[in-house]
PDB file of N, CA and C in Angstrom:
ATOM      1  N   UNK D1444     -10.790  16.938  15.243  1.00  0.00           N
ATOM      2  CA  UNK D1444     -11.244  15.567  15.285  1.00  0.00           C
ATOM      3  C   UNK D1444     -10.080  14.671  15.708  1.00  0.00           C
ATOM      4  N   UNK D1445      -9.515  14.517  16.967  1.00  0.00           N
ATOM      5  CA  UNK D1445      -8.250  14.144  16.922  1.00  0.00           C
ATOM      6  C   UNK D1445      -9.111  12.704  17.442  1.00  0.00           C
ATOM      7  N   UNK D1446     -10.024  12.447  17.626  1.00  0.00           N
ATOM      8  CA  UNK D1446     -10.563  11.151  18.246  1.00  0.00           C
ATOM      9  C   UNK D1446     -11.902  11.092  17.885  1.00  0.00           C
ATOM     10  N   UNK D1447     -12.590  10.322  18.327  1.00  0.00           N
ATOM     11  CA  UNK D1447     -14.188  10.204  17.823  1.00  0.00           C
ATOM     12  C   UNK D1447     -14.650   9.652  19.751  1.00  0.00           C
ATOM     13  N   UNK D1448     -15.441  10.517  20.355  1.00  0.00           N
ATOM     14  CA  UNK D1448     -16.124   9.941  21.342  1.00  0.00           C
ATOM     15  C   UNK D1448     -17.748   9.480  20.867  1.00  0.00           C
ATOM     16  N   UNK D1449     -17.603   8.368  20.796  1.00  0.00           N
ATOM     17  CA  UNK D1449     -19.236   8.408  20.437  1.00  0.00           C
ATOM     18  C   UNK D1449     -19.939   7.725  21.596  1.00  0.00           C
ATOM     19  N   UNK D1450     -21.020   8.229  21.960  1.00  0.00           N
ATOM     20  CA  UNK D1450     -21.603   8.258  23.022  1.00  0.00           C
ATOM     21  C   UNK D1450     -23.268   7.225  22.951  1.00  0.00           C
ATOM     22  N   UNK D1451     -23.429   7.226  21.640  1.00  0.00           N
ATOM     23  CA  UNK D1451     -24.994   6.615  21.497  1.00  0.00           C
ATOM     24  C   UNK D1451     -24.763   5.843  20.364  1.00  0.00           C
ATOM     25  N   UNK D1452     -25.733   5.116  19.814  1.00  0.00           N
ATOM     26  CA  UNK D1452     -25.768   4.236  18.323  1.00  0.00           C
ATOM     27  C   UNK D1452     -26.019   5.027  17.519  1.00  0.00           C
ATOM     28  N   UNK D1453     -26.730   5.919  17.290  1.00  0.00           N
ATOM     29  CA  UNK D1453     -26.822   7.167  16.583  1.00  0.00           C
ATOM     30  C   UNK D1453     -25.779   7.971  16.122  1.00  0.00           C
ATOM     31  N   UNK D1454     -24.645   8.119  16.575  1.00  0.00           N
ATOM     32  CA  UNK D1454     -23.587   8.906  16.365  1.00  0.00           C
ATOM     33  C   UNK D1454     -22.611   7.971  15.914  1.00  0.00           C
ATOM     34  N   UNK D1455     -22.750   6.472  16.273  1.00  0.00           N
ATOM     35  CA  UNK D1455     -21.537   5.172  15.476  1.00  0.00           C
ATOM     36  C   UNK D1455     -22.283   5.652  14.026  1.00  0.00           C
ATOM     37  N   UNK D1456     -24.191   5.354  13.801  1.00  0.00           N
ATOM     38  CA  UNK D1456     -24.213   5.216  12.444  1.00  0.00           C
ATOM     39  C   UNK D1456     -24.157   6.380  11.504  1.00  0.00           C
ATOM     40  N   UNK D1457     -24.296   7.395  12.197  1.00  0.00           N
ATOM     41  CA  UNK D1457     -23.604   8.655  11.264  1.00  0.00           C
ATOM     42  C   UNK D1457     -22.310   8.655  11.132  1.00  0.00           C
ATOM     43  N   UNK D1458     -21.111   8.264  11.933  1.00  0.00           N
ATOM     44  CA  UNK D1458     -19.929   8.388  11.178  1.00  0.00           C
ATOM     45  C   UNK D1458     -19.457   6.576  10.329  1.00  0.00           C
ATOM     46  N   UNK D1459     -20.028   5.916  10.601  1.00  0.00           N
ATOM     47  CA  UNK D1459     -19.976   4.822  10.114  1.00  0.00           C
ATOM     48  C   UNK D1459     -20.359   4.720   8.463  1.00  0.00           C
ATOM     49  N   UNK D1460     -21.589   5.513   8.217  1.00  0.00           N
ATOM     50  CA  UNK D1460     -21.872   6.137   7.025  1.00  0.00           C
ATOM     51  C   UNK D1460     -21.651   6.610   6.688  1.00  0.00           C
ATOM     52  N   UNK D1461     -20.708   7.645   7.119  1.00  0.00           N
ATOM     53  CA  UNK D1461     -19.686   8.606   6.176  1.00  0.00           C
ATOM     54  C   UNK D1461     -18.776   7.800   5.933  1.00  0.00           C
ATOM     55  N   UNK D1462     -17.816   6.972   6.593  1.00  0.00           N
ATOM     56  CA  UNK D1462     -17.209   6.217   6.548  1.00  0.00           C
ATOM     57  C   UNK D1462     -16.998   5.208   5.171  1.00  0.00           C
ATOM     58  N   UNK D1463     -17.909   4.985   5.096  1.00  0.00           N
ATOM     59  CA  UNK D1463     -18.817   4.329   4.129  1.00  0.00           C
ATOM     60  C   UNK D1463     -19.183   5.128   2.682  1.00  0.00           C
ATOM     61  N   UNK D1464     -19.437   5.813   2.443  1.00  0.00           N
ATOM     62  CA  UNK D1464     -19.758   7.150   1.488  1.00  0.00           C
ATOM     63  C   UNK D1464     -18.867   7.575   1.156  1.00  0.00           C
ATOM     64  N   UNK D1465     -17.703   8.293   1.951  1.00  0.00           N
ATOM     65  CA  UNK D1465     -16.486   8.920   1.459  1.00  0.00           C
ATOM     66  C   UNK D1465     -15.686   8.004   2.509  1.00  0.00           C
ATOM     67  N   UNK D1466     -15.044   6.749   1.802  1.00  0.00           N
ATOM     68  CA  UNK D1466     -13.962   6.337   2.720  1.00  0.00           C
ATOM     69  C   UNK D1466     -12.491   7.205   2.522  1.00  0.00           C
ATOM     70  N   UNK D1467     -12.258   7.856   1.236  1.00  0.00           N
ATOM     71  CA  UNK D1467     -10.772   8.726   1.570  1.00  0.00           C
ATOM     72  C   UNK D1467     -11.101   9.512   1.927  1.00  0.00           C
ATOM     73  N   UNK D1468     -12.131  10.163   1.967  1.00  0.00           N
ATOM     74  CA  UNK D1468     -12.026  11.414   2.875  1.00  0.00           C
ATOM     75  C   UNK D1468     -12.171  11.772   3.807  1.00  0.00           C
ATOM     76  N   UNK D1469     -13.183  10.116   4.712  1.00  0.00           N
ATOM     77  CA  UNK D1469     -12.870  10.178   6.063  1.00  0.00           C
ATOM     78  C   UNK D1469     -11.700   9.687   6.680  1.00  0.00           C
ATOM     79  N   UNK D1470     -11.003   8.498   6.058  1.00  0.00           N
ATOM     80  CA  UNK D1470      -9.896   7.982   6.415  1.00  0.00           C
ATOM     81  C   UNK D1470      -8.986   9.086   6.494  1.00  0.00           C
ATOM     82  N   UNK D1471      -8.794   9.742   5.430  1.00  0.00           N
ATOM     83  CA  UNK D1471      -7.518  10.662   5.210  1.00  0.00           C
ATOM     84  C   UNK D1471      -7.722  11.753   6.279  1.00  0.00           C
ATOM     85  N   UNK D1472      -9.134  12.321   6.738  1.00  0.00           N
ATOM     86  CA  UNK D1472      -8.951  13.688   7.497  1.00  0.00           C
ATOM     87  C   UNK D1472      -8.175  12.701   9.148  1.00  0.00           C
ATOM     88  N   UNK D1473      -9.092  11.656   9.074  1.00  0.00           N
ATOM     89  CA  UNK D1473      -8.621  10.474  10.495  1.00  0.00           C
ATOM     90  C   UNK D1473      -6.788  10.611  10.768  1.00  0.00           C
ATOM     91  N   UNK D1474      -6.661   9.875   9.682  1.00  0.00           N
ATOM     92  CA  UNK D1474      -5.185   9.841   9.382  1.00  0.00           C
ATOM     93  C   UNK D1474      -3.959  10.846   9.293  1.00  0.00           C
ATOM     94  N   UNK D1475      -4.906  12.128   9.167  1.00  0.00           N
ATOM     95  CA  UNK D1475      -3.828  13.491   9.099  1.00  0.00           C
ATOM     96  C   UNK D1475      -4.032  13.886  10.196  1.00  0.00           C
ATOM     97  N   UNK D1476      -5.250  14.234  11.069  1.00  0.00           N
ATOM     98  CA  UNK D1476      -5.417  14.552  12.039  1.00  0.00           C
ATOM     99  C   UNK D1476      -4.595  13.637  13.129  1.00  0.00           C
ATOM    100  N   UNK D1477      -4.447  12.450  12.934  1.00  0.00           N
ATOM    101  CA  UNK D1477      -3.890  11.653  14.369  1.00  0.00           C
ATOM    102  C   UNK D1477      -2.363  11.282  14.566  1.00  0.00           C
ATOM    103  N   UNK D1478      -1.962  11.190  13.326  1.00  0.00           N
ATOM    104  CA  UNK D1478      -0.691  11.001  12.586  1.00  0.00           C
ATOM    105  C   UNK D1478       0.229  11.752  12.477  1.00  0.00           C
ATOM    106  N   UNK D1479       1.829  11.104  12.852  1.00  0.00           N
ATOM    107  CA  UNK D1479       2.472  12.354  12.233  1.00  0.00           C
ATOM    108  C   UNK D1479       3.302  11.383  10.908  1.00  0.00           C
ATOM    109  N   UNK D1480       2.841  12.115   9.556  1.00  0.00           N
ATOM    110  CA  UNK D1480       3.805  11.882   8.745  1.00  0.00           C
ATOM    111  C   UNK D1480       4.846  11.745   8.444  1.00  0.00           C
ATOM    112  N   UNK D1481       6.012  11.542   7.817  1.00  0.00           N
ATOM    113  CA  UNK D1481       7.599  11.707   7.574  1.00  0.00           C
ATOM    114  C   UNK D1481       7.261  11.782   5.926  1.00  0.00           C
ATOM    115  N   UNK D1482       6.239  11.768   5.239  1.00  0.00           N
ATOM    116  CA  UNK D1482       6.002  11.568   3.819  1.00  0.00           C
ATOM    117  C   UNK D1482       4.571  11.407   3.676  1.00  0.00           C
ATOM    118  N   UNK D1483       3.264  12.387   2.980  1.00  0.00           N
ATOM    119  CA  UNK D1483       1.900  12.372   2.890  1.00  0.00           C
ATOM    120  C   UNK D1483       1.962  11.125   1.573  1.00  0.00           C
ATOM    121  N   UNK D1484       0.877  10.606   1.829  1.00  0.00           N
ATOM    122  CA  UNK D1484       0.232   9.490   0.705  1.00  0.00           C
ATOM    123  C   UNK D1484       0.095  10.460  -0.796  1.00  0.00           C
ATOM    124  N   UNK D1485      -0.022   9.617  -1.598  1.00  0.00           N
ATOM    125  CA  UNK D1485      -0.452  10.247  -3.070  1.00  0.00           C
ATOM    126  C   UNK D1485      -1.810   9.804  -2.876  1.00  0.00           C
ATOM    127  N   UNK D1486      -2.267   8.223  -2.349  1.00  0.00           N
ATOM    128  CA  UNK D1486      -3.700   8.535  -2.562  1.00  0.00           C
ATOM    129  C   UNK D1486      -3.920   8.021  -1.304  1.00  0.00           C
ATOM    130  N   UNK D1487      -5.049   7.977  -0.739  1.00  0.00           N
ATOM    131  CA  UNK D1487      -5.551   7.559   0.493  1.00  0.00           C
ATOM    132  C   UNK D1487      -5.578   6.069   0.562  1.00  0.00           C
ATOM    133  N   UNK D1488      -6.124   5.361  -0.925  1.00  0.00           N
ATOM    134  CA  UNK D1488      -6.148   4.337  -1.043  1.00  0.00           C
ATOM    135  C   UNK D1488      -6.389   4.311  -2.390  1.00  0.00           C
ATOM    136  N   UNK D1489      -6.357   2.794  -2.837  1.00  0.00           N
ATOM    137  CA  UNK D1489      -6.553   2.513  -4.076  1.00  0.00           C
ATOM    138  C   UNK D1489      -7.013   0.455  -3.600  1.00  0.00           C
ATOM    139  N   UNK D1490      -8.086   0.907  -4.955  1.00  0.00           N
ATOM    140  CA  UNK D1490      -8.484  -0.475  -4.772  1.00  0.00           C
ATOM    141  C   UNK D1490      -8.875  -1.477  -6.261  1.00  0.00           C
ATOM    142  N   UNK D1491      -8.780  -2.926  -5.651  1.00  0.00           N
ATOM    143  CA  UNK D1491      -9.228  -3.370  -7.373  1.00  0.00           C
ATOM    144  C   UNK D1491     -10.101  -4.796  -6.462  1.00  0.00           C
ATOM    145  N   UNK D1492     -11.428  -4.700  -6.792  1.00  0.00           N
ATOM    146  CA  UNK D1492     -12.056  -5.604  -6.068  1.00  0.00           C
ATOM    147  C   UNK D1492     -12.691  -7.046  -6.506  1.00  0.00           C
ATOM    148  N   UNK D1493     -11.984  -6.962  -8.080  1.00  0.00           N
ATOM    149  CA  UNK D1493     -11.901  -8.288  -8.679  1.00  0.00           C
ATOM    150  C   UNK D1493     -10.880  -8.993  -7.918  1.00  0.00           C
ATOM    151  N   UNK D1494      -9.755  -8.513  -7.599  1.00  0.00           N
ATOM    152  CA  UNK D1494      -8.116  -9.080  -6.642  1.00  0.00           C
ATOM    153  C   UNK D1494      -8.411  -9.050  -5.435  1.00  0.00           C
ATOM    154  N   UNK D1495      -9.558  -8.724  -4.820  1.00  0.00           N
ATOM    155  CA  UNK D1495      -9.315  -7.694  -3.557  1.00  0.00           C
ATOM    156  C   UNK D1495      -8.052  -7.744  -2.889  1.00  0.00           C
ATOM    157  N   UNK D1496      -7.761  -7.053  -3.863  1.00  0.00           N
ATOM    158  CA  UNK D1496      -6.443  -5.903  -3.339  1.00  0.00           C
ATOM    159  C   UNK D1496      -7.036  -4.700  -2.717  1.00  0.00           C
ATOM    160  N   UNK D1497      -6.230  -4.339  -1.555  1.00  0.00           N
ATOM    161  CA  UNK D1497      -6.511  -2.761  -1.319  1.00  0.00           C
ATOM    162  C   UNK D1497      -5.858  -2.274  -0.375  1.00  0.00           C
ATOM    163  N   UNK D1498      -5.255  -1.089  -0.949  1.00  0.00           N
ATOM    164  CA  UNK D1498      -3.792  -0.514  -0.456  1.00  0.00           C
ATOM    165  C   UNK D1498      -4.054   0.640  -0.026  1.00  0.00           C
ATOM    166  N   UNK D1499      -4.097   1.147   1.170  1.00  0.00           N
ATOM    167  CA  UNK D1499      -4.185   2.057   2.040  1.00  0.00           C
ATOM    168  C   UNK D1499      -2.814   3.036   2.184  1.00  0.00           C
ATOM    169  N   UNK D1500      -2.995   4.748   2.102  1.00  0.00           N
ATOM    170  CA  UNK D1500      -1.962   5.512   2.243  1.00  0.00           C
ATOM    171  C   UNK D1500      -0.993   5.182   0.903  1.00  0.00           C
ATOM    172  N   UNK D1501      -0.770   4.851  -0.150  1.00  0.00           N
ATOM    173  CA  UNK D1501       0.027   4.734  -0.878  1.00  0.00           C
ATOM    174  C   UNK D1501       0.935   5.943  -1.138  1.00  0.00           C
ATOM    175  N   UNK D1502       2.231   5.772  -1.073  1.00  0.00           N
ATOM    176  CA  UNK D1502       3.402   6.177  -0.933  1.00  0.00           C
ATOM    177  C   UNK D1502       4.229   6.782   0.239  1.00  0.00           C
ATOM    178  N   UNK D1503       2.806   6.272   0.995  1.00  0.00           N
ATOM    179  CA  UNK D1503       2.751   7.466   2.178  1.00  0.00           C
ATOM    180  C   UNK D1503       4.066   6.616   3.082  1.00  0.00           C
ATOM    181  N   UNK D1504       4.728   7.681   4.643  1.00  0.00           N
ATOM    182  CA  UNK D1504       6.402   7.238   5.160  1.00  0.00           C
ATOM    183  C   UNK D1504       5.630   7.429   6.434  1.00  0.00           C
ATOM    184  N   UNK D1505       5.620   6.668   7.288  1.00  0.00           N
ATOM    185  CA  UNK D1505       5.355   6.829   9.131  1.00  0.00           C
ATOM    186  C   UNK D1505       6.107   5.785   9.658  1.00  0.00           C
ATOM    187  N   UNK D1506       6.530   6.624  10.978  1.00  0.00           N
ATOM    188  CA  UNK D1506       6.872   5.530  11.713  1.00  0.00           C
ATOM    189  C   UNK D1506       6.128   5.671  12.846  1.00  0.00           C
ATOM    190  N   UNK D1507       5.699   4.215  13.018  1.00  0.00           N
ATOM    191  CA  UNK D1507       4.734   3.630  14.183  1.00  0.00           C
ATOM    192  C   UNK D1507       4.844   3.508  15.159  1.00  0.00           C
ATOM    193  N   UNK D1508       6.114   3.670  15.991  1.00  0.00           N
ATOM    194  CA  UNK D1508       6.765   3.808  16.975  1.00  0.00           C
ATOM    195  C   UNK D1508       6.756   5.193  17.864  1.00  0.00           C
ATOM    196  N   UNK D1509       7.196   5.847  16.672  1.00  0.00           N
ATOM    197  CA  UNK D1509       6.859   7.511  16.846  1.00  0.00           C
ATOM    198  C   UNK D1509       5.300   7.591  17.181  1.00  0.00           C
ATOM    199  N   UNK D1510       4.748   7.402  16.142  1.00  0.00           N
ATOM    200  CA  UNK D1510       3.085   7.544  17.039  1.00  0.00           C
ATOM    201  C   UNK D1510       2.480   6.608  17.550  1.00  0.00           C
ATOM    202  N   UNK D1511       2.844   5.526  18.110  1.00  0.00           N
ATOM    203  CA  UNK D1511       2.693   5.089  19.394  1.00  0.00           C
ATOM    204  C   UNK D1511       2.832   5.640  20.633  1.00  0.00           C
ATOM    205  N   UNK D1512       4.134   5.872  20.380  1.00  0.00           N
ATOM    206  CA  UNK D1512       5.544   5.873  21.836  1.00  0.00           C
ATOM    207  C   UNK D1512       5.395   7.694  21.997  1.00  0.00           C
ATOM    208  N   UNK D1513       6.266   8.120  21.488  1.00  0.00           N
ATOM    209  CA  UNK D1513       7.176   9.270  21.022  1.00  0.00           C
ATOM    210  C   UNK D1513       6.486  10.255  21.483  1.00  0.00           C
ATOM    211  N   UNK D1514       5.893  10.063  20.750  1.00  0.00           N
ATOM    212  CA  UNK D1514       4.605  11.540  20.633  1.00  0.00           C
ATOM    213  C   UNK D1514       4.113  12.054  21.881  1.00  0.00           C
ATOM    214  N   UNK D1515       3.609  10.826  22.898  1.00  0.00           N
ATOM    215  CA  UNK D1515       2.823  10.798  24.078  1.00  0.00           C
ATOM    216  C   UNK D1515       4.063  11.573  24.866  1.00  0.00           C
ATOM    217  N   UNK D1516       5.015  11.483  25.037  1.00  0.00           N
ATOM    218  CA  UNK D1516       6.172  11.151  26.054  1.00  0.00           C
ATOM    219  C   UNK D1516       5.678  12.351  26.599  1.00  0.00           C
ATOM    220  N   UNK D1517       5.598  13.433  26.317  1.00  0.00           N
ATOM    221  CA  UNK D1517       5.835  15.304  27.113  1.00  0.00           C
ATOM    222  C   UNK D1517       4.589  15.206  27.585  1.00  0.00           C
ATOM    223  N   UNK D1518       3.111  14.274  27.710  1.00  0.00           N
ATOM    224  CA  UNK D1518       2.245  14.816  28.534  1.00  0.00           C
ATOM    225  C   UNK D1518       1.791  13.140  28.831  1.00  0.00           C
ATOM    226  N   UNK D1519       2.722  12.371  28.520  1.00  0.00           N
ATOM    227  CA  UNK D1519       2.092  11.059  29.467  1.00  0.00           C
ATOM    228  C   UNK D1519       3.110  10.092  29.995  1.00  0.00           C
ATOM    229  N   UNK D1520       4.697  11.119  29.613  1.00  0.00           N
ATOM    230  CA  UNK D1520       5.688  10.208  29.905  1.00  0.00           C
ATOM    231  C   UNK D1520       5.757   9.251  31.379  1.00  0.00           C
ATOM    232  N   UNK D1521       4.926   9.776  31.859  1.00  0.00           N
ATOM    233  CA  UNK D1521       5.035   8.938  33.976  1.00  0.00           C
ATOM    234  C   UNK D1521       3.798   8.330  33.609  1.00  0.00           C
ATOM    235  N   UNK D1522       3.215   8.247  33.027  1.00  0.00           N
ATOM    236  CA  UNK D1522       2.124   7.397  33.152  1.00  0.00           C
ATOM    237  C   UNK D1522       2.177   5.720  32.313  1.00  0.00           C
ATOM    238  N   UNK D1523       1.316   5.125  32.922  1.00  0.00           N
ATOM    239  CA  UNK D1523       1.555   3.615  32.268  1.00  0.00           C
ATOM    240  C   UNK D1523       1.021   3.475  31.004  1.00  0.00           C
ATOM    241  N   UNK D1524       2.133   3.212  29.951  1.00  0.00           N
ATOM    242  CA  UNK D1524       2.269   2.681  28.935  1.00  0.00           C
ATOM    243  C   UNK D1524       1.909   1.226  28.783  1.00  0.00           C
ATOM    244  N   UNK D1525       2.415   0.151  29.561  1.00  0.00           N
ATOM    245  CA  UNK D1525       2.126  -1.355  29.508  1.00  0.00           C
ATOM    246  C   UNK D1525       1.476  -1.678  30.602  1.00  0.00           C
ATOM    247  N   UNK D1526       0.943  -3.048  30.392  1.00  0.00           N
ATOM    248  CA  UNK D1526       0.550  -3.475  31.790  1.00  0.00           C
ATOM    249  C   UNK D1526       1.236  -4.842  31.271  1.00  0.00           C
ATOM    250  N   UNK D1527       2.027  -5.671  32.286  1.00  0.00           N
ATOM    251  CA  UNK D1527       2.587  -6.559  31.716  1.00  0.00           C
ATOM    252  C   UNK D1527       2.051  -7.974  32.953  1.00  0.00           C
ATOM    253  N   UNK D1528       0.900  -8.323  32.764  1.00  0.00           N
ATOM    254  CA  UNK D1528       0.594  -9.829  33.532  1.00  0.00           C
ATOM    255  C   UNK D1528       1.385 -11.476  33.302  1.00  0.00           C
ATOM    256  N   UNK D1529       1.548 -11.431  34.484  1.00  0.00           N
ATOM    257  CA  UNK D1529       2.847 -12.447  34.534  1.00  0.00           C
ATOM    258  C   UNK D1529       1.612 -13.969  34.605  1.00  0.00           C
ATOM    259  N   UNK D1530       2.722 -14.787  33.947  1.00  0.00           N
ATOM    260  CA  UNK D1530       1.521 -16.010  33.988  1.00  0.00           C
ATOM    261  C   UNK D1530       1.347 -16.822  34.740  1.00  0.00           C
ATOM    262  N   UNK D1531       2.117 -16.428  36.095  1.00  0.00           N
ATOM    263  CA  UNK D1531       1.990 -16.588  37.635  1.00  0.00           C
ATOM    264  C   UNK D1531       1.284 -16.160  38.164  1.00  0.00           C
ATOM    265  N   UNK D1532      -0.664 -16.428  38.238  1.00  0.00           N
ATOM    266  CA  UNK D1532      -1.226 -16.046  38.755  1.00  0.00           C
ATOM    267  C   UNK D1532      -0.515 -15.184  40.528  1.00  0.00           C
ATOM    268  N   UNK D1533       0.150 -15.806  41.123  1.00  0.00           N
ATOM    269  CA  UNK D1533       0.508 -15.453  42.347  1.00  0.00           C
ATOM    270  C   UNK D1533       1.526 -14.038  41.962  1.00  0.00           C
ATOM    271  N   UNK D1534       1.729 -13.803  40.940  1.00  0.00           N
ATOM    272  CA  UNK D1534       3.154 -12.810  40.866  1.00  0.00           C
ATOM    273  C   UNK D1534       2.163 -11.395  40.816  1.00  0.00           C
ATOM    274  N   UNK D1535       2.592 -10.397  40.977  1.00  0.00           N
ATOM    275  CA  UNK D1535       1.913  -8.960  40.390  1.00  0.00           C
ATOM    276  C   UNK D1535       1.695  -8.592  39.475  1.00  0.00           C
ATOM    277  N   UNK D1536       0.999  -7.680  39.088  1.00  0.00           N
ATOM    278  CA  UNK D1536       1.170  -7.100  37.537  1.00  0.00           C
ATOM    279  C   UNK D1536       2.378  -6.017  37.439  1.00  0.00           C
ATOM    280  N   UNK D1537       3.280  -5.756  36.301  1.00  0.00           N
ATOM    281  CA  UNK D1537       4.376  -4.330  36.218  1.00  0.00           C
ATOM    282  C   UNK D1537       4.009  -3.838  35.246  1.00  0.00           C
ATOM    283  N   UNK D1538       3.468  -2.580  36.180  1.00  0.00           N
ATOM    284  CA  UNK D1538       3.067  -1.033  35.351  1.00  0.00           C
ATOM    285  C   UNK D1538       4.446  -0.253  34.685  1.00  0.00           C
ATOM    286  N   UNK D1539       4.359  -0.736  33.180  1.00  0.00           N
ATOM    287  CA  UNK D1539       5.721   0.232  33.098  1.00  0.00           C
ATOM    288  C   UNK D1539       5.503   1.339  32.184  1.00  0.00           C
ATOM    289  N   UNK D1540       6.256   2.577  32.645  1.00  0.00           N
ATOM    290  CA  UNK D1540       5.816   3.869  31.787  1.00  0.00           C
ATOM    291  C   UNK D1540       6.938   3.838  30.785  1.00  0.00           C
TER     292      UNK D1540
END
């Protein structure tokens, strides 16, 4: 499950409802599957909905950069990363990898 292609409304409201039903256990398979850790969560989340407080991954260590950036580099390093539109209509756009 490294992604979700969903193709019809039918397939948003089945995982939308799981979603919904078991949010740590869909979040967390989401999150392990796409993620690379430096430190796993103790809980997926925790919540208190008198405060609405609600704290996602708790204790958990990532860096966001790394799975942004990093990760991609060995099978998308030449390819465009940004598109950077200049606010000079007349100027180009720079594709930078």
């Amino acid at each position: 499950m490294s992604y979700y292609k969903i193709s019809n409304l039918e397939q948003y409201f089945k995982h939308y409802h799981k979603s919904i039903r078991e949010p740590r256990k869909f979040w967390g398979k989401i999150a392990e599957e796409n993620f690379t850790w430096y430190q796993m969560w103790d809980k997926v989340m925790e919540f208190d909905m008198a405060e609405a407080d609600i704290k996602w991954f708790v204790n958990a260590k990532v860096n966001i950069a790394k799975n942004c950036v990093d990760r991609h580099l060995a099978r998308r390093g030449n390819k465009t990363a940004i598109i950077f539109e200049p606010n000079d209509p007349t100027e180009e756009a720079q594709h930078i990898t």
